[in-house]
């Protein structure tokens, strides 16, 4: 996985590498599964990732896939896994108008503890994206 991943150029499609990575998403070694999930995104693009997210149940793999999707993960806000929902809400917050910030903040708070079981640096991720409360609309009451 490491060799294939180092050979992929900035998200240019490489179907053969993506297929090899897809076959390793169920490997017994968590490190292999993590690298394989990252490679699926880099070499295969969005479609194989979305397919894998819909078919797989491994929380580690699903979290890595959603994390690697970036902004494309925003539509996964109703996912069954808290870490995937957390990432989706972060991406939604990034582009949301100020009137939606409080509701998205509440959704993030609801999933943060469980998301932290599968996702590193939950607080830092949130901090990098969350708008400063002083910029919230005046209708927001803390």
mmCIF file of N, CA and C in Angstrom:
data_model
loop_
_atom_site.group_PDB
_atom_site.id
_atom_site.type_symbol
_atom_site.label_atom_id
_atom_site.label_comp_id
_atom_site.label_asym_id
_atom_site.label_seq_id
_atom_site.Cartn_x
_atom_site.Cartn_y
_atom_site.Cartn_z
ATOM 1 N N UNK A 1 0.824 -1.189 0.000
ATOM 2 C CA UNK A 1 0.000 0.000 0.000
ATOM 3 C C UNK A 1 0.871 1.257 0.000
ATOM 4 N N UNK A 2 1.946 1.230 0.779
ATOM 5 C CA UNK A 2 2.817 2.408 0.839
ATOM 6 C C UNK A 2 3.434 2.721 -0.524
ATOM 7 N N UNK A 3 3.894 1.682 -1.217
ATOM 8 C CA UNK A 3 4.512 1.884 -2.525
ATOM 9 C C UNK A 3 3.499 2.441 -3.523
ATOM 10 N N UNK A 4 2.308 1.862 -3.547
ATOM 11 C CA UNK A 4 1.278 2.372 -4.448
ATOM 12 C C UNK A 4 0.907 3.806 -4.098
ATOM 13 N N UNK A 5 0.760 4.074 -2.812
ATOM 14 C CA UNK A 5 0.365 5.413 -2.395
ATOM 15 C C UNK A 5 1.423 6.449 -2.770
ATOM 16 N N UNK A 6 2.686 6.089 -2.649
ATOM 17 C CA UNK A 6 3.743 7.030 -3.007
ATOM 18 C C UNK A 6 3.830 7.245 -4.518
ATOM 19 N N UNK A 7 3.218 6.354 -5.285
ATOM 20 C CA UNK A 7 3.264 6.460 -6.741
ATOM 21 C C UNK A 7 2.063 7.206 -7.328
ATOM 22 N N UNK A 8 1.069 7.492 -6.514
ATOM 23 C CA UNK A 8 -0.124 8.200 -6.984
ATOM 24 C C UNK A 8 0.163 9.687 -6.992
ATOM 25 N N UNK A 9 -0.162 10.326 -8.099
ATOM 26 C CA UNK A 9 0.093 11.760 -8.266
ATOM 27 C C UNK A 9 -1.161 12.565 -7.999
ATOM 28 N N UNK A 10 -1.184 13.269 -6.922
ATOM 29 C CA UNK A 10 -2.191 14.273 -6.596
ATOM 30 C C UNK A 10 -3.588 13.986 -7.155
ATOM 31 N N UNK A 11 -4.154 12.911 -6.732
ATOM 32 C CA UNK A 11 -5.532 12.518 -7.057
ATOM 33 C C UNK A 11 -5.797 12.279 -8.544
ATOM 34 N N UNK A 12 -4.753 11.961 -9.294
ATOM 35 C CA UNK A 12 -4.986 11.562 -10.685
ATOM 36 C C UNK A 12 -5.519 10.136 -10.673
ATOM 37 N N UNK A 13 -6.521 9.838 -11.462
ATOM 38 C CA UNK A 13 -7.098 8.500 -11.448
ATOM 39 C C UNK A 13 -6.069 7.421 -11.802
ATOM 40 N N UNK A 14 -6.100 6.361 -11.035
ATOM 41 C CA UNK A 14 -5.286 5.180 -11.306
ATOM 42 C C UNK A 14 -6.132 3.977 -10.877
ATOM 43 N N UNK A 15 -7.030 3.530 -11.749
ATOM 44 C CA UNK A 15 -7.970 2.470 -11.395
ATOM 45 C C UNK A 15 -7.328 1.194 -10.860
ATOM 46 N N UNK A 16 -6.186 0.785 -11.403
ATOM 47 C CA UNK A 16 -5.542 -0.450 -10.931
ATOM 48 C C UNK A 16 -5.092 -0.312 -9.477
ATOM 49 N N UNK A 17 -4.562 0.829 -9.107
ATOM 50 C CA UNK A 17 -4.145 1.054 -7.718
ATOM 51 C C UNK A 17 -5.365 1.116 -6.803
ATOM 52 N N UNK A 18 -6.422 1.761 -7.277
ATOM 53 C CA UNK A 18 -7.654 1.833 -6.484
ATOM 54 C C UNK A 18 -8.232 0.441 -6.257
ATOM 55 N N UNK A 19 -8.208 -0.397 -7.277
ATOM 56 C CA UNK A 19 -8.709 -1.774 -7.128
ATOM 57 C C UNK A 19 -7.882 -2.562 -6.132
ATOM 58 N N UNK A 20 -6.571 -2.409 -6.201
ATOM 59 C CA UNK A 20 -5.698 -3.102 -5.249
ATOM 60 C C UNK A 20 -6.003 -2.635 -3.827
ATOM 61 N N UNK A 21 -6.233 -1.348 -3.673
ATOM 62 C CA UNK A 21 -6.546 -0.804 -2.357
ATOM 63 C C UNK A 21 -7.912 -1.273 -1.869
ATOM 64 N N UNK A 22 -8.889 -1.305 -2.756
ATOM 65 C CA UNK A 22 -10.227 -1.787 -2.372
ATOM 66 C C UNK A 22 -10.167 -3.203 -1.813
ATOM 67 N N UNK A 23 -9.302 -4.023 -2.388
ATOM 68 C CA UNK A 23 -9.167 -5.407 -1.930
ATOM 69 C C UNK A 23 -8.566 -5.486 -0.532
ATOM 70 N N UNK A 24 -7.896 -4.435 -0.092
ATOM 71 C CA UNK A 24 -7.249 -4.429 1.227
ATOM 72 C C UNK A 24 -8.063 -3.713 2.301
ATOM 73 N N UNK A 25 -9.243 -3.233 1.970
ATOM 74 C CA UNK A 25 -10.067 -2.537 2.960
ATOM 75 C C UNK A 25 -10.569 -3.457 4.066
ATOM 76 N N UNK A 26 -10.472 -4.754 3.857
ATOM 77 C CA UNK A 26 -10.892 -5.722 4.877
ATOM 78 C C UNK A 26 -9.707 -6.495 5.456
ATOM 79 N N UNK A 27 -8.499 -6.012 5.221
ATOM 80 C CA UNK A 27 -7.296 -6.665 5.744
ATOM 81 C C UNK A 27 -7.353 -6.727 7.274
ATOM 82 N N UNK A 28 -6.821 -7.777 7.875
ATOM 83 C CA UNK A 28 -6.839 -7.872 9.341
ATOM 84 C C UNK A 28 -6.009 -6.787 10.036
ATOM 85 N N UNK A 29 -5.019 -6.246 9.356
ATOM 86 C CA UNK A 29 -4.137 -5.229 9.927
ATOM 87 C C UNK A 29 -4.773 -3.847 9.757
ATOM 88 N N UNK A 30 -5.037 -3.167 10.872
ATOM 89 C CA UNK A 30 -5.682 -1.845 10.815
ATOM 90 C C UNK A 30 -4.856 -0.833 10.033
ATOM 91 N N UNK A 31 -3.544 -0.885 10.165
ATOM 92 C CA UNK A 31 -2.685 0.039 9.423
ATOM 93 C C UNK A 31 -2.815 -0.138 7.925
ATOM 94 N N UNK A 32 -2.917 -1.377 7.483
ATOM 95 C CA UNK A 32 -3.098 -1.657 6.057
ATOM 96 C C UNK A 32 -4.453 -1.119 5.599
ATOM 97 N N UNK A 33 -5.487 -1.342 6.419
ATOM 98 C CA UNK A 33 -6.816 -0.839 6.059
ATOM 99 C C UNK A 33 -6.816 0.688 5.946
ATOM 100 N N UNK A 34 -6.135 1.356 6.876
ATOM 101 C CA UNK A 34 -6.070 2.821 6.843
ATOM 102 C C UNK A 34 -5.377 3.316 5.565
ATOM 103 N N UNK A 35 -4.224 2.740 5.265
ATOM 104 C CA UNK A 35 -3.491 3.162 4.059
ATOM 105 C C UNK A 35 -4.280 2.832 2.805
ATOM 106 N N UNK A 36 -4.936 1.679 2.807
ATOM 107 C CA UNK A 36 -5.739 1.293 1.647
ATOM 108 C C UNK A 36 -6.890 2.273 1.434
ATOM 109 N N UNK A 37 -7.540 2.682 2.508
ATOM 110 C CA UNK A 37 -8.653 3.635 2.394
ATOM 111 C C UNK A 37 -8.162 4.966 1.827
ATOM 112 N N UNK A 38 -7.022 5.444 2.298
ATOM 113 C CA UNK A 38 -6.463 6.685 1.766
ATOM 114 C C UNK A 38 -6.134 6.544 0.282
ATOM 115 N N UNK A 39 -5.610 5.394 -0.092
ATOM 116 C CA UNK A 39 -5.247 5.162 -1.486
ATOM 117 C C UNK A 39 -6.479 5.080 -2.382
ATOM 118 N N UNK A 40 -7.548 4.495 -1.888
ATOM 119 C CA UNK A 40 -8.777 4.423 -2.685
ATOM 120 C C UNK A 40 -9.212 5.830 -3.074
ATOM 121 N N UNK A 41 -9.152 6.758 -2.136
ATOM 122 C CA UNK A 41 -9.557 8.140 -2.420
ATOM 123 C C UNK A 41 -8.591 8.784 -3.407
ATOM 124 N N UNK A 42 -7.312 8.648 -3.152
ATOM 125 C CA UNK A 42 -6.317 9.313 -4.007
ATOM 126 C C UNK A 42 -6.291 8.760 -5.422
ATOM 127 N N UNK A 43 -6.451 7.448 -5.574
ATOM 128 C CA UNK A 43 -6.326 6.832 -6.898
ATOM 129 C C UNK A 43 -7.661 6.576 -7.582
ATOM 130 N N UNK A 44 -8.714 6.445 -6.797
ATOM 131 C CA UNK A 44 -9.994 6.072 -7.379
ATOM 132 C C UNK A 44 -11.014 7.179 -7.468
ATOM 133 N N UNK A 45 -10.834 8.216 -6.675
ATOM 134 C CA UNK A 45 -11.784 9.313 -6.699
ATOM 135 C C UNK A 45 -13.005 9.058 -5.846
ATOM 136 N N UNK A 46 -14.010 9.841 -6.058
ATOM 137 C CA UNK A 46 -15.205 9.874 -5.208
ATOM 138 C C UNK A 46 -16.103 8.637 -5.344
ATOM 139 N N UNK A 47 -16.336 8.157 -6.534
ATOM 140 C CA UNK A 47 -17.310 7.071 -6.734
ATOM 141 C C UNK A 47 -16.962 5.782 -5.992
ATOM 142 N N UNK A 48 -15.739 5.251 -6.108
ATOM 143 C CA UNK A 48 -15.433 4.035 -5.348
ATOM 144 C C UNK A 48 -15.498 4.248 -3.838
ATOM 145 N N UNK A 49 -15.187 5.451 -3.414
ATOM 146 C CA UNK A 49 -15.247 5.756 -1.983
ATOM 147 C C UNK A 49 -16.686 5.710 -1.494
ATOM 148 N N UNK A 50 -17.569 6.343 -2.229
ATOM 149 C CA UNK A 50 -18.980 6.341 -1.835
ATOM 150 C C UNK A 50 -19.564 4.936 -1.854
ATOM 151 N N UNK A 51 -19.156 4.138 -2.816
ATOM 152 C CA UNK A 51 -19.601 2.746 -2.867
ATOM 153 C C UNK A 51 -19.107 1.989 -1.646
ATOM 154 N N UNK A 52 -17.824 2.147 -1.320
ATOM 155 C CA UNK A 52 -17.250 1.463 -0.160
ATOM 156 C C UNK A 52 -17.920 1.930 1.135
ATOM 157 N N UNK A 53 -18.196 3.215 1.248
ATOM 158 C CA UNK A 53 -18.878 3.725 2.441
ATOM 159 C C UNK A 53 -20.255 3.092 2.607
ATOM 160 N N UNK A 54 -20.921 2.834 1.506
ATOM 161 C CA UNK A 54 -22.244 2.225 1.565
ATOM 162 C C UNK A 54 -22.226 0.735 1.847
ATOM 163 N N UNK A 55 -21.118 0.080 1.557
ATOM 164 C CA UNK A 55 -21.051 -1.373 1.694
ATOM 165 C C UNK A 55 -20.316 -1.849 2.950
ATOM 166 N N UNK A 56 -19.343 -1.103 3.403
ATOM 167 C CA UNK A 56 -18.495 -1.553 4.505
ATOM 168 C C UNK A 56 -19.043 -1.123 5.861
ATOM 169 N N UNK A 57 -18.711 -1.911 6.876
ATOM 170 C CA UNK A 57 -19.146 -1.595 8.232
ATOM 171 C C UNK A 57 -17.984 -1.250 9.153
ATOM 172 N N UNK A 58 -16.761 -1.486 8.735
ATOM 173 C CA UNK A 58 -15.585 -1.219 9.561
ATOM 174 C C UNK A 58 -15.503 0.278 9.838
ATOM 175 N N UNK A 59 -15.617 0.639 11.112
ATOM 176 C CA UNK A 59 -15.635 2.057 11.481
ATOM 177 C C UNK A 59 -14.321 2.763 11.156
ATOM 178 N N UNK A 60 -13.204 2.079 11.278
ATOM 179 C CA UNK A 60 -11.905 2.683 10.957
ATOM 180 C C UNK A 60 -11.849 3.046 9.476
ATOM 181 N N UNK A 61 -12.188 2.098 8.629
ATOM 182 C CA UNK A 61 -12.142 2.322 7.179
ATOM 183 C C UNK A 61 -13.142 3.397 6.771
ATOM 184 N N UNK A 62 -14.345 3.329 7.298
ATOM 185 C CA UNK A 62 -15.372 4.301 6.929
ATOM 186 C C UNK A 62 -14.970 5.717 7.348
ATOM 187 N N UNK A 63 -14.331 5.829 8.514
ATOM 188 C CA UNK A 63 -13.883 7.139 8.987
ATOM 189 C C UNK A 63 -12.770 7.680 8.104
ATOM 190 N N UNK A 64 -11.806 6.845 7.772
ATOM 191 C CA UNK A 64 -10.688 7.293 6.909
ATOM 192 C C UNK A 64 -11.215 7.692 5.533
ATOM 193 N N UNK A 65 -12.134 6.913 4.995
ATOM 194 C CA UNK A 65 -12.701 7.247 3.687
ATOM 195 C C UNK A 65 -13.422 8.592 3.728
ATOM 196 N N UNK A 66 -14.257 8.790 4.730
ATOM 197 C CA UNK A 66 -14.997 10.051 4.834
ATOM 198 C C UNK A 66 -14.052 11.222 5.052
ATOM 199 N N UNK A 67 -13.029 11.013 5.854
ATOM 200 C CA UNK A 67 -12.058 12.074 6.110
ATOM 201 C C UNK A 67 -11.322 12.449 4.829
ATOM 202 N N UNK A 68 -10.952 11.465 4.066
ATOM 203 C CA UNK A 68 -10.215 11.717 2.822
ATOM 204 C C UNK A 68 -11.098 12.362 1.749
ATOM 205 N N UNK A 69 -12.398 12.217 1.864
ATOM 206 C CA UNK A 69 -13.307 12.838 0.892
ATOM 207 C C UNK A 69 -13.301 14.357 0.987
ATOM 208 N N UNK A 70 -12.999 14.883 2.144
ATOM 209 C CA UNK A 70 -13.022 16.336 2.313
ATOM 210 C C UNK A 70 -14.410 16.894 2.099
ATOM 211 N N UNK A 71 -14.515 17.932 1.293
ATOM 212 C CA UNK A 71 -15.792 18.615 1.066
ATOM 213 C C UNK A 71 -16.858 17.696 0.485
ATOM 214 N N UNK A 72 -16.447 16.646 -0.198
ATOM 215 C CA UNK A 72 -17.413 15.705 -0.780
ATOM 216 C C UNK A 72 -18.121 14.870 0.283
ATOM 217 N N UNK A 73 -17.691 14.974 1.539
ATOM 218 C CA UNK A 73 -18.322 14.215 2.625
ATOM 219 C C UNK A 73 -19.534 14.936 3.205
ATOM 220 N N UNK A 74 -19.773 16.170 2.808
ATOM 221 C CA UNK A 74 -20.826 16.982 3.419
ATOM 222 C C UNK A 74 -22.210 16.339 3.358
ATOM 223 N N UNK A 75 -22.481 15.574 2.344
ATOM 224 C CA UNK A 75 -23.819 14.975 2.206
ATOM 225 C C UNK A 75 -24.029 13.766 3.121
ATOM 226 N N UNK A 76 -23.031 13.367 3.892
ATOM 227 C CA UNK A 76 -23.121 12.177 4.747
ATOM 228 C C UNK A 76 -23.580 12.506 6.167
ATOM 229 N N UNK A 77 -24.298 13.599 6.351
ATOM 230 C CA UNK A 77 -24.710 14.040 7.684
ATOM 231 C C UNK A 77 -25.662 13.083 8.385
ATOM 232 N N UNK A 78 -26.309 12.191 7.674
ATOM 233 C CA UNK A 78 -27.235 11.240 8.294
ATOM 234 C C UNK A 78 -26.632 9.842 8.412
ATOM 235 N N UNK A 79 -25.332 9.712 8.235
ATOM 236 C CA UNK A 79 -24.672 8.408 8.300
ATOM 237 C C UNK A 79 -24.877 7.776 9.672
ATOM 238 N N UNK A 80 -24.764 6.461 9.734
ATOM 239 C CA UNK A 80 -24.958 5.739 10.991
ATOM 240 C C UNK A 80 -23.763 5.842 11.933
ATOM 241 N N UNK A 81 -22.600 6.224 11.429
ATOM 242 C CA UNK A 81 -21.379 6.306 12.227
ATOM 243 C C UNK A 81 -21.110 7.761 12.634
ATOM 244 N N UNK A 82 -20.948 7.989 13.929
ATOM 245 C CA UNK A 82 -20.777 9.343 14.447
ATOM 246 C C UNK A 82 -19.573 10.055 13.842
ATOM 247 N N UNK A 83 -18.466 9.349 13.621
ATOM 248 C CA UNK A 83 -17.281 10.008 13.072
ATOM 249 C C UNK A 83 -17.521 10.486 11.643
ATOM 250 N N UNK A 84 -18.280 9.728 10.880
ATOM 251 C CA UNK A 84 -18.607 10.136 9.504
ATOM 252 C C UNK A 84 -19.557 11.340 9.550
ATOM 253 N N UNK A 85 -20.554 11.283 10.427
ATOM 254 C CA UNK A 85 -21.466 12.434 10.566
ATOM 255 C C UNK A 85 -20.705 13.676 11.008
ATOM 256 N N UNK A 86 -19.781 13.512 11.956
ATOM 257 C CA UNK A 86 -18.992 14.635 12.450
ATOM 258 C C UNK A 86 -18.222 15.293 11.305
ATOM 259 N N UNK A 87 -17.556 14.479 10.503
ATOM 260 C CA UNK A 87 -16.808 15.014 9.359
ATOM 261 C C UNK A 87 -17.742 15.703 8.370
ATOM 262 N N UNK A 88 -18.903 15.117 8.138
ATOM 263 C CA UNK A 88 -19.878 15.712 7.216
ATOM 264 C C UNK A 88 -20.370 17.062 7.745
ATOM 265 N N UNK A 89 -20.632 17.125 9.044
ATOM 266 C CA UNK A 89 -21.079 18.395 9.622
ATOM 267 C C UNK A 89 -19.977 19.449 9.572
ATOM 268 N N UNK A 90 -18.734 19.039 9.767
ATOM 269 C CA UNK A 90 -17.627 19.995 9.643
ATOM 270 C C UNK A 90 -17.570 20.573 8.237
ATOM 271 N N UNK A 91 -17.686 19.714 7.247
ATOM 272 C CA UNK A 91 -17.636 20.190 5.860
ATOM 273 C C UNK A 91 -18.833 21.070 5.530
ATOM 274 N N UNK A 92 -19.981 20.740 6.087
ATOM 275 C CA UNK A 92 -21.165 21.566 5.868
ATOM 276 C C UNK A 92 -20.986 22.932 6.524
ATOM 277 N N UNK A 93 -20.445 22.922 7.738
ATOM 278 C CA UNK A 93 -20.204 24.174 8.463
ATOM 279 C C UNK A 93 -19.250 25.089 7.701
ATOM 280 N N UNK A 94 -18.276 24.485 7.076
ATOM 281 C CA UNK A 94 -17.269 25.265 6.342
ATOM 282 C C UNK A 94 -17.923 26.192 5.300
ATOM 283 N N UNK A 95 -19.001 25.738 4.680
ATOM 284 C CA UNK A 95 -19.641 26.514 3.605
ATOM 285 C C UNK A 95 -21.006 27.078 3.988
ATOM 286 N N UNK A 96 -21.417 26.867 5.232
ATOM 287 C CA UNK A 96 -22.776 27.254 5.630
ATOM 288 C C UNK A 96 -22.904 28.751 5.893
ATOM 289 N N UNK A 97 -24.091 29.279 5.638
ATOM 290 C CA UNK A 97 -24.336 30.682 5.994
ATOM 291 C C UNK A 97 -24.440 30.804 7.522
ATOM 292 N N UNK A 98 -24.192 31.975 8.053
ATOM 293 C CA UNK A 98 -24.194 32.175 9.507
ATOM 294 C C UNK A 98 -25.462 31.717 10.217
ATOM 295 N N UNK A 99 -26.595 31.779 9.560
ATOM 296 C CA UNK A 99 -27.840 31.367 10.213
ATOM 297 C C UNK A 99 -27.859 29.872 10.532
ATOM 298 N N UNK A 100 -27.033 29.079 9.859
ATOM 299 C CA UNK A 100 -26.998 27.633 10.098
ATOM 300 C C UNK A 100 -25.930 27.225 11.111
ATOM 301 N N UNK A 101 -25.027 28.131 11.497
ATOM 302 C CA UNK A 101 -23.929 27.788 12.377
ATOM 303 C C UNK A 101 -24.369 27.184 13.714
ATOM 304 N N UNK A 102 -25.353 27.770 14.401
ATOM 305 C CA UNK A 102 -25.727 27.192 15.701
ATOM 306 C C UNK A 102 -26.249 25.757 15.597
ATOM 307 N N UNK A 103 -27.052 25.462 14.600
ATOM 308 C CA UNK A 103 -27.585 24.101 14.446
ATOM 309 C C UNK A 103 -26.470 23.113 14.106
ATOM 310 N N UNK A 104 -25.557 23.524 13.253
ATOM 311 C CA UNK A 104 -24.439 22.642 12.903
ATOM 312 C C UNK A 104 -23.506 22.451 14.096
ATOM 313 N N UNK A 105 -23.306 23.501 14.863
ATOM 314 C CA UNK A 105 -22.494 23.412 16.060
ATOM 315 C C UNK A 105 -23.114 22.415 17.046
ATOM 316 N N UNK A 106 -24.424 22.453 17.190
ATOM 317 C CA UNK A 106 -25.118 21.515 18.080
ATOM 318 C C UNK A 106 -24.980 20.077 17.581
ATOM 319 N N UNK A 107 -25.070 19.886 16.275
ATOM 320 C CA UNK A 107 -24.913 18.537 15.702
ATOM 321 C C UNK A 107 -23.497 18.020 15.925
ATOM 322 N N UNK A 108 -22.515 18.884 15.773
ATOM 323 C CA UNK A 108 -21.125 18.496 16.023
ATOM 324 C C UNK A 108 -20.930 18.118 17.484
ATOM 325 N N UNK A 109 -21.486 18.902 18.371
ATOM 326 C CA UNK A 109 -21.367 18.625 19.796
ATOM 327 C C UNK A 109 -22.006 17.280 20.147
ATOM 328 N N UNK A 110 -23.121 16.991 19.536
ATOM 329 C CA UNK A 110 -23.810 15.726 19.804
ATOM 330 C C UNK A 110 -22.988 14.513 19.379
ATOM 331 N N UNK A 111 -22.178 14.653 18.336
ATOM 332 C CA UNK A 111 -21.400 13.518 17.825
ATOM 333 C C UNK A 111 -19.936 13.510 18.264
ATOM 334 N N UNK A 112 -19.469 14.574 18.878
ATOM 335 C CA UNK A 112 -18.033 14.721 19.152
ATOM 336 C C UNK A 112 -17.450 13.590 19.991
ATOM 337 N N UNK A 113 -18.079 13.241 21.080
ATOM 338 C CA UNK A 113 -17.523 12.221 21.977
ATOM 339 C C UNK A 113 -17.407 10.870 21.279
ATOM 340 N N UNK A 114 -18.470 10.443 20.617
ATOM 341 C CA UNK A 114 -18.438 9.155 19.915
ATOM 342 C C UNK A 114 -17.500 9.215 18.711
ATOM 343 N N UNK A 115 -17.465 10.342 18.023
ATOM 344 C CA UNK A 115 -16.581 10.487 16.863
ATOM 345 C C UNK A 115 -15.118 10.351 17.273
ATOM 346 N N UNK A 116 -14.787 10.815 18.467
ATOM 347 C CA UNK A 116 -13.408 10.764 18.949
ATOM 348 C C UNK A 116 -12.911 9.325 19.122
ATOM 349 N N UNK A 117 -13.803 8.363 19.178
ATOM 350 C CA UNK A 117 -13.390 6.961 19.269
ATOM 351 C C UNK A 117 -12.698 6.494 17.993
ATOM 352 N N UNK A 118 -13.039 7.097 16.858
ATOM 353 C CA UNK A 118 -12.512 6.668 15.564
ATOM 354 C C UNK A 118 -11.756 7.755 14.813
ATOM 355 N N UNK A 119 -11.752 8.963 15.350
ATOM 356 C CA UNK A 119 -11.211 10.103 14.631
ATOM 357 C C UNK A 119 -10.252 10.864 15.540
ATOM 358 N N UNK A 120 -9.052 11.096 15.067
ATOM 359 C CA UNK A 120 -8.062 11.836 15.846
ATOM 360 C C UNK A 120 -8.337 13.329 15.794
ATOM 361 N N UNK A 121 -7.989 14.004 16.858
ATOM 362 C CA UNK A 121 -7.985 15.466 16.918
ATOM 363 C C UNK A 121 -9.343 16.102 16.604
ATOM 364 N N UNK A 122 -10.394 15.560 17.188
ATOM 365 C CA UNK A 122 -11.742 16.072 16.949
ATOM 366 C C UNK A 122 -11.820 17.562 17.300
ATOM 367 N N UNK A 123 -11.287 17.927 18.446
ATOM 368 C CA UNK A 123 -11.356 19.321 18.869
ATOM 369 C C UNK A 123 -10.594 20.258 17.943
ATOM 370 N N UNK A 124 -9.403 19.849 17.541
ATOM 371 C CA UNK A 124 -8.604 20.698 16.644
ATOM 372 C C UNK A 124 -9.269 20.851 15.292
ATOM 373 N N UNK A 125 -9.852 19.773 14.791
ATOM 374 C CA UNK A 125 -10.547 19.831 13.495
ATOM 375 C C UNK A 125 -11.693 20.846 13.577
ATOM 376 N N UNK A 126 -12.450 20.744 14.656
ATOM 377 C CA UNK A 126 -13.596 21.617 14.852
ATOM 378 C C UNK A 126 -13.131 23.067 14.996
ATOM 379 N N UNK A 127 -12.095 23.270 15.771
ATOM 380 C CA UNK A 127 -11.579 24.611 15.999
ATOM 381 C C UNK A 127 -11.125 25.277 14.702
ATOM 382 N N UNK A 128 -10.510 24.506 13.811
ATOM 383 C CA UNK A 128 -10.033 25.075 12.544
ATOM 384 C C UNK A 128 -11.171 25.534 11.649
ATOM 385 N N UNK A 129 -12.337 24.940 11.816
ATOM 386 C CA UNK A 129 -13.448 25.249 10.913
ATOM 387 C C UNK A 129 -14.512 26.123 11.552
ATOM 388 N N UNK A 130 -14.774 25.918 12.818
ATOM 389 C CA UNK A 130 -15.891 26.622 13.457
ATOM 390 C C UNK A 130 -15.685 28.135 13.400
ATOM 391 N N UNK A 131 -16.706 28.841 12.948
ATOM 392 C CA UNK A 131 -16.621 30.304 12.907
ATOM 393 C C UNK A 131 -16.542 30.857 14.335
ATOM 394 N N UNK A 132 -15.881 31.959 14.500
ATOM 395 C CA UNK A 132 -15.752 32.572 15.810
ATOM 396 C C UNK A 132 -17.130 33.010 16.301
ATOM 397 N N UNK A 133 -17.496 32.676 17.548
ATOM 398 C CA UNK A 133 -18.832 33.032 18.058
ATOM 399 C C UNK A 133 -19.148 34.526 17.963
ATOM 400 N N UNK A 134 -18.158 35.384 18.023
ATOM 401 C CA UNK A 134 -18.427 36.821 17.914
ATOM 402 C C UNK A 134 -18.986 37.198 16.549
ATOM 403 N N UNK A 135 -18.791 36.337 15.560
ATOM 404 C CA UNK A 135 -19.280 36.620 14.207
ATOM 405 C C UNK A 135 -20.673 36.030 13.968
ATOM 406 N N UNK A 136 -21.199 35.320 14.970
ATOM 407 C CA UNK A 136 -22.519 34.711 14.797
ATOM 408 C C UNK A 136 -23.569 35.818 14.709
ATOM 409 N N UNK A 137 -24.675 35.497 14.040
ATOM 410 C CA UNK A 137 -25.763 36.483 13.944
ATOM 411 C C UNK A 137 -26.265 36.839 15.354
ATOM 412 N N UNK A 138 -26.781 38.027 15.483
ATOM 413 C CA UNK A 138 -27.244 38.505 16.772
ATOM 414 C C UNK A 138 -28.393 37.693 17.339
ATOM 415 N N UNK A 139 -29.086 36.908 16.530
ATOM 416 C CA UNK A 139 -30.215 36.110 17.024
ATOM 417 C C UNK A 139 -29.745 34.905 17.836
ATOM 418 N N UNK A 140 -28.481 34.595 17.785
ATOM 419 C CA UNK A 140 -27.955 33.442 18.497
ATOM 420 C C UNK A 140 -27.765 33.779 19.971
ATOM 421 N N UNK A 141 -28.305 32.949 20.829
ATOM 422 C CA UNK A 141 -28.132 33.115 22.271
ATOM 423 C C UNK A 141 -27.330 31.925 22.780
ATOM 424 N N UNK A 142 -26.233 32.195 23.433
ATOM 425 C CA UNK A 142 -25.395 31.117 23.974
ATOM 426 C C UNK A 142 -25.876 30.725 25.352
#
